[in-house]
mmCIF file of C-alpha atoms in Angstrom:
data_model
loop_
_atom_site.group_PDB
_atom_site.id
_atom_site.type_symbol
_atom_site.label_atom_id
_atom_site.label_comp_id
_atom_site.label_asym_id
_atom_site.label_seq_id
_atom_site.Cartn_x
_atom_site.Cartn_y
_atom_site.Cartn_z
ATOM 1 C CA MET A 1 -4.498 -13.562 -18.445
ATOM 2 C CA MET A 2 -2.705 -10.273 -17.997
ATOM 3 C CA PHE A 3 -0.532 -11.583 -15.151
ATOM 4 C CA THR A 4 1.103 -14.499 -16.985
ATOM 5 C CA ASN A 5 4.112 -12.475 -18.129
ATOM 6 C CA ARG A 6 4.797 -11.355 -14.589
ATOM 7 C CA ARG A 7 4.987 -14.931 -13.317
ATOM 8 C CA ALA A 8 7.140 -16.045 -16.236
ATOM 9 C CA ALA A 9 9.570 -13.159 -15.774
ATOM 10 C CA SER A 10 9.781 -13.733 -12.022
ATOM 11 C CA LEU A 11 10.421 -17.451 -12.358
ATOM 12 C CA THR A 12 12.982 -16.919 -15.128
ATOM 13 C CA ALA A 13 14.833 -14.518 -12.880
ATOM 14 C CA ALA A 14 14.426 -16.922 -9.969
ATOM 15 C CA THR A 15 15.984 -19.726 -11.999
ATOM 16 C CA VAL A 16 19.006 -17.510 -12.548
ATOM 17 C CA LEU A 17 19.227 -16.983 -8.796
ATOM 18 C CA THR A 18 19.060 -20.740 -8.241
ATOM 19 C CA ALA A 19 21.936 -21.211 -10.666
ATOM 20 C CA LEU A 20 24.033 -18.758 -8.693
ATOM 21 C CA GLY A 21 24.017 -21.036 -5.673
ATOM 22 C CA ALA A 22 24.897 -20.078 -2.129
ATOM 23 C CA PHE A 23 28.536 -19.214 -2.865
ATOM 24 C CA ALA A 24 27.575 -17.046 -5.807
ATOM 25 C CA CYS A 25 24.979 -15.234 -3.694
ATOM 26 C CA GLU A 26 27.656 -14.435 -1.147
ATOM 27 C CA LYS A 27 29.980 -13.255 -3.910
ATOM 28 C CA ALA A 28 27.256 -11.143 -5.468
ATOM 29 C CA GLY A 29 26.471 -9.749 -2.052
ATOM 30 C CA SER A 30 30.065 -8.666 -1.620
ATOM 31 C CA ALA A 31 30.054 -7.064 -5.059
ATOM 32 C CA HIS A 32 26.834 -5.275 -4.222
ATOM 33 C CA GLU A 33 28.369 -4.035 -0.960
ATOM 34 C CA ALA A 34 31.125 -2.386 -2.985
ATOM 35 C CA ALA A 35 28.506 -0.803 -5.240
ATOM 36 C CA VAL A 36 26.607 0.492 -2.224
ATOM 37 C CA GLN A 37 29.754 1.946 -0.699
ATOM 38 C CA THR A 38 30.463 3.710 -3.982
ATOM 39 C CA ALA A 39 26.907 4.991 -4.156
ATOM 40 C CA ARG A 40 26.706 6.565 -0.717
ATOM 41 C CA PRO A 41 28.446 9.853 -1.549
ATOM 42 C CA ASP A 42 25.777 10.597 -4.196
ATOM 43 C CA THR A 43 23.473 13.583 -4.521
ATOM 44 C CA THR A 44 20.626 11.943 -2.571
ATOM 45 C CA PRO A 45 20.851 13.325 0.979
ATOM 46 C CA ALA A 46 20.354 11.168 4.038
ATOM 47 C CA ARG A 47 17.042 11.990 5.702
ATOM 48 C CA ALA A 48 17.024 13.110 9.325
ATOM 49 C CA SER A 49 13.965 11.122 10.396
ATOM 50 C CA ILE A 50 12.490 7.996 8.865
ATOM 51 C CA VAL A 51 8.964 8.541 10.196
ATOM 52 C CA PRO A 52 7.702 12.030 11.100
ATOM 53 C CA GLU A 53 5.561 12.208 14.253
ATOM 54 C CA ARG A 54 2.526 13.350 12.264
ATOM 55 C CA CYS A 55 2.430 9.964 10.499
ATOM 56 C CA ALA A 56 0.593 8.526 13.501
ATOM 57 C CA THR A 57 -2.372 10.915 13.134
ATOM 58 C CA MET A 58 -5.774 9.358 12.446
ATOM 59 C CA PRO A 59 -8.308 11.609 10.653
ATOM 60 C CA ALA A 60 -11.684 12.223 12.266
ATOM 61 C CA ASN A 61 -13.514 10.423 9.445
ATOM 62 C CA TRP A 62 -11.555 7.622 7.783
ATOM 63 C CA THR A 63 -13.838 7.151 4.770
ATOM 64 C CA LEU A 64 -13.819 10.845 3.907
ATOM 65 C CA ALA A 65 -10.036 10.955 4.344
ATOM 66 C CA VAL A 66 -9.531 8.270 1.677
ATOM 67 C CA THR A 67 -12.155 9.647 -0.698
ATOM 68 C CA PRO A 68 -10.764 11.715 -3.599
ATOM 69 C CA LYS A 69 -12.033 15.279 -3.856
ATOM 70 C CA ARG A 70 -13.883 14.528 -7.078
ATOM 71 C CA LEU A 71 -16.261 12.244 -5.153
ATOM 72 C CA LEU A 72 -16.820 14.456 -2.125
ATOM 73 C CA PRO A 73 -20.065 16.450 -2.051
ATOM 74 C CA LYS A 74 -19.476 20.122 -2.720
ATOM 75 C CA VAL A 75 -21.249 22.612 -0.481
ATOM 76 C CA ASP A 76 -21.878 25.129 -3.239
ATOM 77 C CA SER A 77 -23.446 22.527 -5.509
ATOM 78 C CA VAL A 78 -26.002 21.373 -2.954
ATOM 79 C CA ARG A 79 -29.337 23.141 -3.279
ATOM 80 C CA PRO A 80 -32.131 21.740 -1.133
ATOM 81 C CA ALA A 81 -34.833 23.219 -3.325
ATOM 82 C CA ALA A 82 -37.887 22.546 -1.191
ATOM 83 C CA ALA A 83 -36.250 23.841 1.947
ATOM 84 C CA THR A 84 -34.946 26.939 0.156
ATOM 85 C CA ASP A 85 -38.315 27.777 -1.362
ATOM 86 C CA THR A 86 -40.023 27.480 2.009
ATOM 87 C CA ALA A 87 -37.280 29.497 3.710
ATOM 88 C CA VAL A 88 -37.710 32.501 1.428
ATOM 89 C CA GLY A 89 -41.386 32.680 2.184
ATOM 90 C CA ASP A 90 -43.012 30.678 -0.655
ATOM 91 C CA THR A 91 -45.680 28.802 1.283
ATOM 92 C CA SER A 92 -47.807 27.898 -1.720
ATOM 93 C CA ALA A 93 -46.181 24.476 -2.251
ATOM 94 C CA ALA A 94 -46.570 23.523 1.396
ATOM 95 C CA SER A 95 -50.159 24.775 1.413
ATOM 96 C CA ARG A 96 -51.060 22.830 -1.761
ATOM 97 C CA SER A 97 -49.501 19.617 -0.416
ATOM 98 C CA GLY A 98 -50.922 20.018 3.052
ATOM 99 C CA ALA A 99 -47.398 19.594 4.435
ATOM 100 C CA GLY A 100 -47.441 22.846 6.389
ATOM 101 C CA THR A 101 -49.131 26.159 6.965
ATOM 102 C CA ALA A 102 -48.247 29.735 6.242
ATOM 103 C CA GLY A 103 -47.216 30.069 9.864
ATOM 104 C CA ASP A 104 -44.332 27.610 9.318
ATOM 105 C CA ALA A 105 -42.454 30.003 7.015
ATOM 106 C CA PRO A 106 -40.431 32.857 8.512
ATOM 107 C CA ASP A 107 -41.505 36.398 7.760
ATOM 108 C CA THR A 108 -38.769 37.619 5.411
ATOM 109 C CA THR A 109 -39.949 41.225 5.639
ATOM 110 C CA THR A 110 -38.103 41.557 8.950
ATOM 111 C CA ALA A 111 -34.429 41.215 9.785
ATOM 112 C CA ALA A 112 -35.183 38.466 12.282
ATOM 113 C CA GLY A 113 -37.224 36.576 9.711
ATOM 114 C CA ARG A 114 -34.513 36.854 7.079
ATOM 115 C CA ALA A 115 -31.946 35.553 9.583
ATOM 116 C CA LYS A 116 -34.214 32.642 10.404
ATOM 117 C CA ALA A 117 -34.687 31.894 6.708
ATOM 118 C CA LYS A 118 -30.928 31.955 6.156
ATOM 119 C CA ALA A 119 -30.418 29.568 9.072
ATOM 120 C CA ARG A 120 -32.970 27.166 7.586
ATOM 121 C CA VAL A 121 -31.174 27.167 4.246
ATOM 122 C CA ALA A 122 -27.831 26.454 5.953
ATOM 123 C CA ALA A 123 -29.332 23.627 7.999
ATOM 124 C CA ALA A 124 -30.946 22.125 4.911
ATOM 125 C CA LYS A 125 -27.604 22.249 3.074
ATOM 126 C CA ARG A 126 -25.863 20.509 5.964
ATOM 127 C CA ASP A 127 -28.503 17.794 5.986
ATOM 128 C CA SER A 128 -28.184 17.364 2.236
ATOM 129 C CA ILE A 129 -24.373 17.108 2.418
ATOM 130 C CA ALA A 130 -24.658 14.544 5.209
ATOM 131 C CA THR A 131 -27.029 12.539 3.040
ATOM 132 C CA GLU A 132 -24.626 12.676 0.090
ATOM 133 C CA ARG A 133 -21.729 11.575 2.282
ATOM 134 C CA ALA A 134 -23.774 8.688 3.644
ATOM 135 C CA ARG A 135 -24.090 7.396 0.088
ATOM 136 C CA LEU A 136 -20.310 6.937 -0.183
ATOM 137 C CA ASP A 137 -18.944 3.481 0.434
ATOM 138 C CA THR A 138 -17.625 3.211 3.971
ATOM 139 C CA PHE A 139 -14.397 1.519 5.025
ATOM 140 C CA PRO A 140 -13.573 0.046 8.432
ATOM 141 C CA THR A 141 -11.489 2.469 10.436
ATOM 142 C CA PRO A 142 -8.051 0.981 11.202
ATOM 143 C CA PRO A 143 -6.974 0.615 14.838
ATOM 144 C CA THR A 144 -5.942 3.873 16.479
ATOM 145 C CA PRO A 145 -2.282 4.358 15.490
ATOM 146 C CA LEU A 146 0.368 4.062 18.174
ATOM 147 C CA PRO A 147 3.271 6.533 18.451
ATOM 148 C CA GLY A 148 5.831 5.870 15.735
ATOM 149 C CA SER A 149 3.282 4.444 13.281
ATOM 150 C CA VAL A 150 3.929 5.114 9.602
ATOM 151 C CA LEU A 151 0.224 5.277 8.714
ATOM 152 C CA PRO A 152 -2.189 6.881 8.151
ATOM 153 C CA GLY A 153 -0.666 10.348 8.340
ATOM 154 C CA CYS A 154 2.083 9.560 5.838
ATOM 155 C CA ARG A 155 2.337 7.819 2.479
ATOM 156 C CA VAL A 156 4.940 5.176 1.545
ATOM 157 C CA VAL A 157 6.581 5.050 -1.895
ATOM 158 C CA ALA A 158 8.667 1.892 -2.353
ATOM 159 C CA TYR A 159 11.039 0.483 -4.968
ATOM 160 C CA TYR A 160 10.695 -3.306 -5.323
ATOM 161 C CA GLY A 161 12.895 -6.089 -6.645
ATOM 162 C CA ASN A 162 16.052 -8.014 -5.952
ATOM 163 C CA PRO A 163 19.541 -6.539 -6.347
ATOM 164 C CA LEU A 164 20.737 -9.714 -8.120
ATOM 165 C CA SER A 165 18.177 -9.470 -10.921
ATOM 166 C CA LYS A 166 17.361 -6.804 -13.487
ATOM 167 C CA ARG A 167 14.104 -8.583 -14.368
ATOM 168 C CA MET A 168 12.424 -8.743 -10.970
ATOM 169 C CA GLY A 169 11.958 -5.040 -10.430
ATOM 170 C CA ILE A 170 13.425 -1.565 -10.462
ATOM 171 C CA LEU A 171 15.430 -2.218 -7.269
ATOM 172 C CA GLY A 172 17.928 -4.349 -9.213
ATOM 173 C CA GLU A 173 17.474 -2.923 -12.682
ATOM 174 C CA LEU A 174 19.545 0.239 -12.296
ATOM 175 C CA PRO A 175 22.889 1.056 -10.685
ATOM 176 C CA VAL A 176 22.328 2.119 -7.085
ATOM 177 C CA PRO A 177 22.865 5.898 -7.545
ATOM 178 C CA GLN A 178 20.420 6.088 -10.472
ATOM 179 C CA MET A 179 17.907 3.899 -8.656
ATOM 180 C CA LEU A 180 17.969 6.128 -5.581
ATOM 181 C CA ALA A 181 17.669 9.295 -7.651
ATOM 182 C CA ARG A 182 14.681 7.886 -9.515
ATOM 183 C CA LEU A 183 12.987 6.843 -6.277
ATOM 184 C CA GLU A 184 13.435 10.369 -4.943
ATOM 185 C CA ALA A 185 11.845 11.781 -8.088
ATOM 186 C CA GLU A 186 8.818 9.492 -7.733
ATOM 187 C CA ALA A 187 8.462 10.390 -4.057
ATOM 188 C CA HIS A 188 8.566 14.098 -4.869
ATOM 189 C CA ALA A 189 5.821 13.567 -7.462
ATOM 190 C CA PHE A 190 3.533 12.178 -4.765
ATOM 191 C CA GLU A 191 4.463 14.968 -2.397
ATOM 192 C CA ARG A 192 3.325 17.444 -5.058
ATOM 193 C CA ALA A 193 0.149 15.478 -5.817
ATOM 194 C CA ASP A 194 -0.861 15.476 -2.138
ATOM 195 C CA THR A 195 0.751 18.184 -0.050
ATOM 196 C CA THR A 196 -1.110 17.102 3.108
ATOM 197 C CA ARG A 197 0.916 13.921 3.709
ATOM 198 C CA PRO A 198 4.680 13.435 3.969
ATOM 199 C CA VAL A 199 6.111 10.668 1.791
ATOM 200 C CA VAL A 200 8.297 8.014 3.425
ATOM 201 C CA ARG A 201 10.674 6.239 1.025
ATOM 202 C CA ALA A 202 11.257 2.478 1.119
ATOM 203 C CA LEU A 203 13.402 -0.215 -0.493
ATOM 204 C CA GLU A 204 11.579 -3.549 -0.811
ATOM 205 C CA MET A 205 13.767 -6.604 -1.395
ATOM 206 C CA ILE A 206 12.477 -10.067 -2.295
ATOM 207 C CA THR A 207 13.809 -12.793 0.007
ATOM 208 C CA PRO A 208 13.329 -15.688 -0.158
ATOM 209 C CA VAL A 209 12.691 -15.904 -3.894
ATOM 210 C CA ALA A 210 10.325 -18.554 -5.319
ATOM 211 C CA GLN A 211 12.071 -20.969 -7.678
ATOM 212 C CA GLY A 212 11.270 -22.995 -10.765
ATOM 213 C CA SER A 213 13.006 -26.032 -9.262
ATOM 214 C CA PRO A 214 12.597 -27.751 -5.859
ATOM 215 C CA GLY A 215 16.101 -27.265 -4.506
ATOM 216 C CA SER A 216 17.810 -29.570 -2.020
ATOM 217 C CA LYS A 217 14.983 -29.325 0.523
ATOM 218 C CA GLY A 218 12.110 -29.449 -1.944
ATOM 219 C CA LEU A 219 10.828 -26.033 -0.846
ATOM 220 C CA TRP A 220 10.977 -24.299 -4.252
ATOM 221 C CA ARG A 221 12.513 -21.162 -2.812
ATOM 222 C CA THR A 222 15.976 -19.645 -2.299
ATOM 223 C CA ARG A 223 16.885 -17.488 0.668
ATOM 224 C CA MET A 224 19.176 -14.581 -0.088
ATOM 225 C CA ALA A 225 22.557 -14.442 1.609
ATOM 226 C CA ASP A 226 22.756 -12.493 4.861
ATOM 227 C CA THR A 227 25.494 -10.351 3.294
ATOM 228 C CA LEU A 228 23.154 -9.221 0.535
ATOM 229 C CA ILE A 229 20.279 -8.481 2.920
ATOM 230 C CA GLU A 230 22.584 -6.617 5.263
ATOM 231 C CA ASN A 231 23.945 -4.459 2.454
ATOM 232 C CA MET A 232 20.470 -3.419 1.342
ATOM 233 C CA ALA A 233 19.399 -2.801 4.944
ATOM 234 C CA LYS A 234 22.400 -0.562 5.508
ATOM 235 C CA LEU A 235 21.689 1.334 2.296
ATOM 236 C CA ALA A 236 18.087 1.971 3.365
ATOM 237 C CA GLU A 237 19.152 3.012 6.849
ATOM 238 C CA SER A 238 21.815 5.377 5.525
ATOM 239 C CA LYS A 239 19.180 7.206 3.467
ATOM 240 C CA GLY A 240 16.544 7.287 6.175
ATOM 241 C CA TYR A 241 14.349 4.874 4.207
ATOM 242 C CA LEU A 242 12.248 1.970 5.379
ATOM 243 C CA PHE A 243 13.515 -1.488 4.405
ATOM 244 C CA ILE A 244 10.844 -4.049 3.543
ATOM 245 C CA LEU A 245 11.541 -7.785 3.309
ATOM 246 C CA ASP A 246 9.219 -9.256 0.664
ATOM 247 C CA VAL A 247 8.654 -12.975 1.241
ATOM 248 C CA GLN A 248 7.893 -15.590 -1.446
ATOM 249 C CA VAL A 249 7.561 -18.826 0.529
ATOM 250 C CA GLY A 250 7.276 -21.319 -2.368
ATOM 251 C CA LYS A 251 6.308 -24.588 -0.656
ATOM 252 C CA SER A 252 7.676 -23.506 2.695
ATOM 253 C CA THR A 253 5.528 -21.742 5.314
ATOM 254 C CA VAL A 254 5.255 -18.193 6.576
ATOM 255 C CA PRO A 255 6.474 -19.017 10.127
ATOM 256 C CA ALA A 256 9.459 -20.992 8.831
ATOM 257 C CA GLU A 257 10.605 -18.223 6.503
ATOM 258 C CA LEU A 258 10.053 -15.413 8.990
ATOM 259 C CA GLU A 259 12.163 -17.170 11.590
ATOM 260 C CA ALA A 260 15.228 -16.589 9.440
ATOM 261 C CA LEU A 261 14.365 -12.899 9.071
ATOM 262 C CA VAL A 262 13.791 -12.120 12.759
ATOM 263 C CA PRO A 263 17.253 -10.535 13.278
ATOM 264 C CA TYR A 264 16.363 -7.933 10.642
ATOM 265 C CA LEU A 265 12.746 -7.471 11.738
ATOM 266 C CA LYS A 266 14.018 -6.504 15.193
ATOM 267 C CA ARG A 267 15.269 -3.263 13.662
ATOM 268 C CA PRO A 268 12.867 -0.304 13.844
ATOM 269 C CA TYR A 269 13.095 0.574 10.145
ATOM 270 C CA VAL A 270 12.605 -2.979 8.801
ATOM 271 C CA HIS A 271 9.112 -4.124 7.766
ATOM 272 C CA LEU A 272 7.510 -7.109 6.055
ATOM 273 C CA ALA A 273 5.579 -8.051 2.901
ATOM 274 C CA LEU A 274 3.932 -11.354 1.941
ATOM 275 C CA ASP A 275 3.361 -12.470 -1.650
ATOM 276 C CA PRO A 276 0.572 -15.093 -1.841
ATOM 277 C CA GLU A 277 1.167 -15.497 -5.590
ATOM 278 C CA PHE A 278 4.187 -17.683 -4.791
ATOM 279 C CA SER A 279 2.727 -19.527 -1.786
ATOM 280 C CA MET A 280 1.971 -23.000 -3.149
ATOM 281 C CA LYS A 281 -0.350 -25.135 -1.021
ATOM 282 C CA GLY A 282 -0.811 -28.018 -3.480
ATOM 283 C CA LYS A 283 1.311 -30.069 -5.849
ATOM 284 C CA GLU A 284 1.889 -27.317 -8.418
ATOM 285 C CA PRO A 285 5.268 -25.551 -8.383
ATOM 286 C CA PRO A 286 5.521 -21.749 -8.364
ATOM 287 C CA GLY A 287 4.734 -20.212 -11.732
ATOM 288 C CA LYS A 288 2.387 -22.954 -12.904
ATOM 289 C CA LYS A 289 -0.504 -21.587 -10.898
ATOM 290 C CA ILE A 290 -1.207 -18.500 -8.827
ATOM 291 C CA GLY A 291 -0.637 -19.347 -5.172
ATOM 292 C CA THR A 292 -2.706 -18.487 -2.135
ATOM 293 C CA MET A 293 -2.557 -17.492 1.514
ATOM 294 C CA ASP A 294 -5.267 -17.587 4.130
ATOM 295 C CA ALA A 295 -5.950 -15.140 6.928
ATOM 296 C CA ALA A 296 -4.275 -17.721 9.182
ATOM 297 C CA ASP A 297 -0.973 -17.216 7.311
ATOM 298 C CA VAL A 298 -1.263 -13.449 7.589
ATOM 299 C CA ASN A 299 -2.219 -13.688 11.266
ATOM 300 C CA ALA A 300 0.882 -15.793 11.948
ATOM 301 C CA ALA A 301 2.993 -12.947 10.576
ATOM 302 C CA ILE A 302 1.002 -10.388 12.584
ATOM 303 C CA ALA A 303 1.513 -12.362 15.794
ATOM 304 C CA LEU A 304 5.283 -12.556 15.253
ATOM 305 C CA LEU A 305 5.611 -8.878 14.358
ATOM 306 C CA ALA A 306 3.483 -7.802 17.336
ATOM 307 C CA LYS A 307 5.660 -9.911 19.645
ATOM 308 C CA LEU A 308 8.826 -8.334 18.242
ATOM 309 C CA VAL A 309 7.343 -4.857 18.713
ATOM 310 C CA ASP A 310 6.655 -5.566 22.390
ATOM 311 C CA GLU A 311 9.873 -7.402 23.196
ATOM 312 C CA ASN A 312 12.147 -4.913 21.477
ATOM 313 C CA LYS A 313 10.164 -1.733 22.197
ATOM 314 C CA LEU A 314 9.794 -1.032 18.479
ATOM 315 C CA PRO A 315 7.432 1.286 16.628
ATOM 316 C CA PRO A 316 4.542 -0.514 14.877
ATOM 317 C CA LYS A 317 5.387 -2.634 11.844
ATOM 318 C CA LEU A 318 3.984 -2.456 8.326
ATOM 319 C CA LEU A 319 2.737 -5.708 6.792
ATOM 320 C CA ILE A 320 2.044 -5.542 3.051
ATOM 321 C CA VAL A 321 0.010 -8.360 1.486
ATOM 322 C CA HIS A 322 0.003 -8.508 -2.324
ATOM 323 C CA ARG A 323 -3.201 -9.422 -4.134
ATOM 324 C CA PHE A 324 -4.556 -9.400 -7.681
ATOM 325 C CA THR A 325 -7.032 -12.309 -7.636
ATOM 326 C CA GLN A 326 -9.757 -13.337 -5.236
ATOM 327 C CA SER A 327 -8.193 -16.703 -4.415
ATOM 328 C CA MET A 328 -4.803 -15.206 -3.531
ATOM 329 C CA LEU A 329 -6.110 -14.184 -0.111
ATOM 330 C CA THR A 330 -8.890 -16.162 1.576
ATOM 331 C CA ASN A 331 -10.909 -15.114 4.638
ATOM 332 C CA HIS A 332 -9.544 -11.566 4.524
ATOM 333 C CA GLU A 333 -12.256 -10.505 6.981
ATOM 334 C CA LYS A 334 -10.576 -12.702 9.640
ATOM 335 C CA ILE A 335 -7.252 -10.870 9.518
ATOM 336 C CA THR A 336 -6.325 -9.702 13.013
ATOM 337 C CA ARG A 337 -6.698 -6.029 13.872
ATOM 338 C CA ASP A 338 -3.693 -5.064 15.968
ATOM 339 C CA PRO A 339 -2.335 -1.506 16.286
ATOM 340 C CA ARG A 340 1.194 -2.931 16.512
ATOM 341 C CA VAL A 341 0.948 -4.153 12.899
ATOM 342 C CA GLN A 342 -0.493 -1.970 10.142
ATOM 343 C CA VAL A 343 -1.816 -4.195 7.341
ATOM 344 C CA ILE A 344 -1.831 -2.968 3.732
ATOM 345 C CA ILE A 345 -3.545 -4.830 0.883
ATOM 346 C CA ASP A 346 -1.517 -4.027 -2.225
ATOM 347 C CA MET A 347 -3.154 -4.548 -5.629
ATOM 348 C CA ASP A 348 -0.158 -5.686 -7.643
ATOM 349 C CA GLY A 349 -1.593 -6.728 -11.005
ATOM 350 C CA PHE A 350 -0.413 -5.011 -14.164
ATOM 351 C CA GLY A 351 -2.117 -4.003 -17.379
ATOM 352 C CA PRO A 352 -3.947 -1.087 -19.004
ATOM 353 C CA PRO A 353 -5.693 1.419 -16.706
ATOM 354 C CA HIS A 354 -9.187 -0.062 -17.015
ATOM 355 C CA LEU A 355 -7.979 -3.509 -15.910
ATOM 356 C CA LYS A 356 -6.002 -2.085 -13.003
ATOM 357 C CA LEU A 357 -9.042 -0.071 -11.916
ATOM 358 C CA ASP A 358 -11.235 -3.182 -12.041
ATOM 359 C CA SER A 359 -8.739 -5.141 -9.939
ATOM 360 C CA TYR A 360 -8.315 -2.277 -7.465
ATOM 361 C CA ARG A 361 -12.068 -2.086 -6.982
ATOM 362 C CA ALA A 362 -12.394 -5.845 -6.605
ATOM 363 C CA TYR A 363 -9.534 -6.575 -4.217
ATOM 364 C CA VAL A 364 -8.928 -3.313 -2.348
ATOM 365 C CA HIS A 365 -12.151 -1.301 -2.469
ATOM 366 C CA LYS A 366 -14.659 -4.131 -2.041
ATOM 367 C CA ARG A 367 -12.542 -6.233 0.332
ATOM 368 C CA PRO A 368 -10.930 -3.695 2.678
ATOM 369 C CA VAL A 369 -8.772 -4.819 5.575
ATOM 370 C CA GLN A 370 -7.005 -1.740 6.959
ATOM 371 C CA TYR A 371 -4.863 0.282 4.556
ATOM 372 C CA PHE A 372 -4.723 0.457 0.766
ATOM 373 C CA GLY A 373 -1.906 0.039 -1.727
ATOM 374 C CA ILE A 374 -1.210 -0.282 -5.444
ATOM 375 C CA LYS A 375 1.787 -1.412 -7.491
ATOM 376 C CA LEU A 376 2.863 0.510 -10.590
ATOM 377 C CA PHE A 377 4.880 -1.306 -13.263
ATOM 378 C CA TYR A 378 7.409 0.622 -15.343
ATOM 379 C CA LYS A 379 7.282 -1.826 -18.248
ATOM 380 C CA ASN A 380 3.892 -3.529 -18.079
ATOM 381 C CA ASP A 381 1.471 -0.695 -17.241
ATOM 382 C CA LYS A 382 0.680 1.013 -20.538
ATOM 383 C CA PRO A 383 0.060 3.807 -19.803
ATOM 384 C CA ARG A 384 1.189 3.927 -16.188
ATOM 385 C CA PHE A 385 -0.818 5.939 -13.664
ATOM 386 C CA THR A 386 0.703 9.289 -12.734
ATOM 387 C CA ALA A 387 0.885 10.414 -9.108
ATOM 388 C CA GLU A 388 -2.098 12.697 -9.727
ATOM 389 C CA GLU A 389 -4.102 9.805 -11.166
ATOM 390 C CA VAL A 390 -3.259 7.578 -8.208
ATOM 391 C CA MET A 391 -4.673 10.280 -5.938
ATOM 392 C CA GLN A 392 -7.986 9.922 -7.804
ATOM 393 C CA LEU A 393 -8.359 6.239 -6.879
ATOM 394 C CA PHE A 394 -11.102 5.383 -4.408
ATOM 395 C CA PRO A 395 -9.971 4.653 -1.765
ATOM 396 C CA ILE A 396 -6.804 6.736 -2.023
ATOM 397 C CA PRO A 397 -3.762 4.462 -1.464
ATOM 398 C CA GLN A 398 -1.362 5.033 1.413
ATOM 399 C CA TYR A 399 1.235 2.712 -0.136
ATOM 400 C CA ILE A 400 2.608 2.880 -3.685
ATOM 401 C CA GLN A 401 5.091 0.328 -4.929
ATOM 402 C CA PHE A 402 7.072 0.544 -8.165
ATOM 403 C CA GLN A 403 8.375 -2.514 -9.994
#
């Protein structure tokens, strides 16, 4: 299976984190704070506004808005032949079929008749285009966005990982200044590929991290030190980025793990991601089997986030749910629709383009929830999709994550 290496790498890195222990996490957090302080006077400017107002704009037709141009019907290519022939005065076909009489066709020898014929052609083209559009797959329109929403008017480009590990993603693989510069370059690529939507940058940090051993509480996960989380949150805030907490629950539960993250989720720029791959419902430990979450798990997160939005007068939250197999997310159709929480299904499997396309169709296209996302792997996607190629996916993703 093409995802085995990802699990092995993640659990190997997680074992290293376990070995660090709580004291070492605090020490590493302090060291990372020094690195962040050093990185702040770099060439990446702080952004004035995290979320532009236009992000909360919903297009008139959601399906057409997420359909790449290559699949949209083109007006010039539509030729309703029968209607055009009748409009220019050829009544022989209608007469032979008994479908009409000579009186049905406009008299094209007069200006009024030619105008009428032209109007018929235009109407026939509109009908034909409407028919072609009706053949496109349709997606449920997300709830009307509230003020301050990130989606659908903007696109999110995120760097994922853990600052204590070079093997869990790009977030921890490079020194902070180089990582930020590379994220900016990727964001600019998507701004060039689609000039109609601003790109909001994000740092996505894994905490807790699933483990290859049970730990003292038998939960097979390690929470990151508050110092480390705080440092990354401050870095994101200083750059005008979103900060996303990516949760691997192990054998714990979503409510239990989110409780520890509430102080951060109360901040307007902090959002949430759930990784069902490392949510183990049975006897198997993380890494031995792909985990699973149900709509009930996702809805528990939605309920908490919605409550925090109301109580703290926050803008709507993003909730990213990773998926690359059918069993990773059950009963997706029962996920709550709430404008206070914008749900993104992120296809995060790696492999060659044809396998990624198959997975995207299976778990994003055919099982839509609200918004669409895809993960791009620097090392395991060969070749990796370019920004222009991502814009050709159907539906077009609003969220792109790099690992």
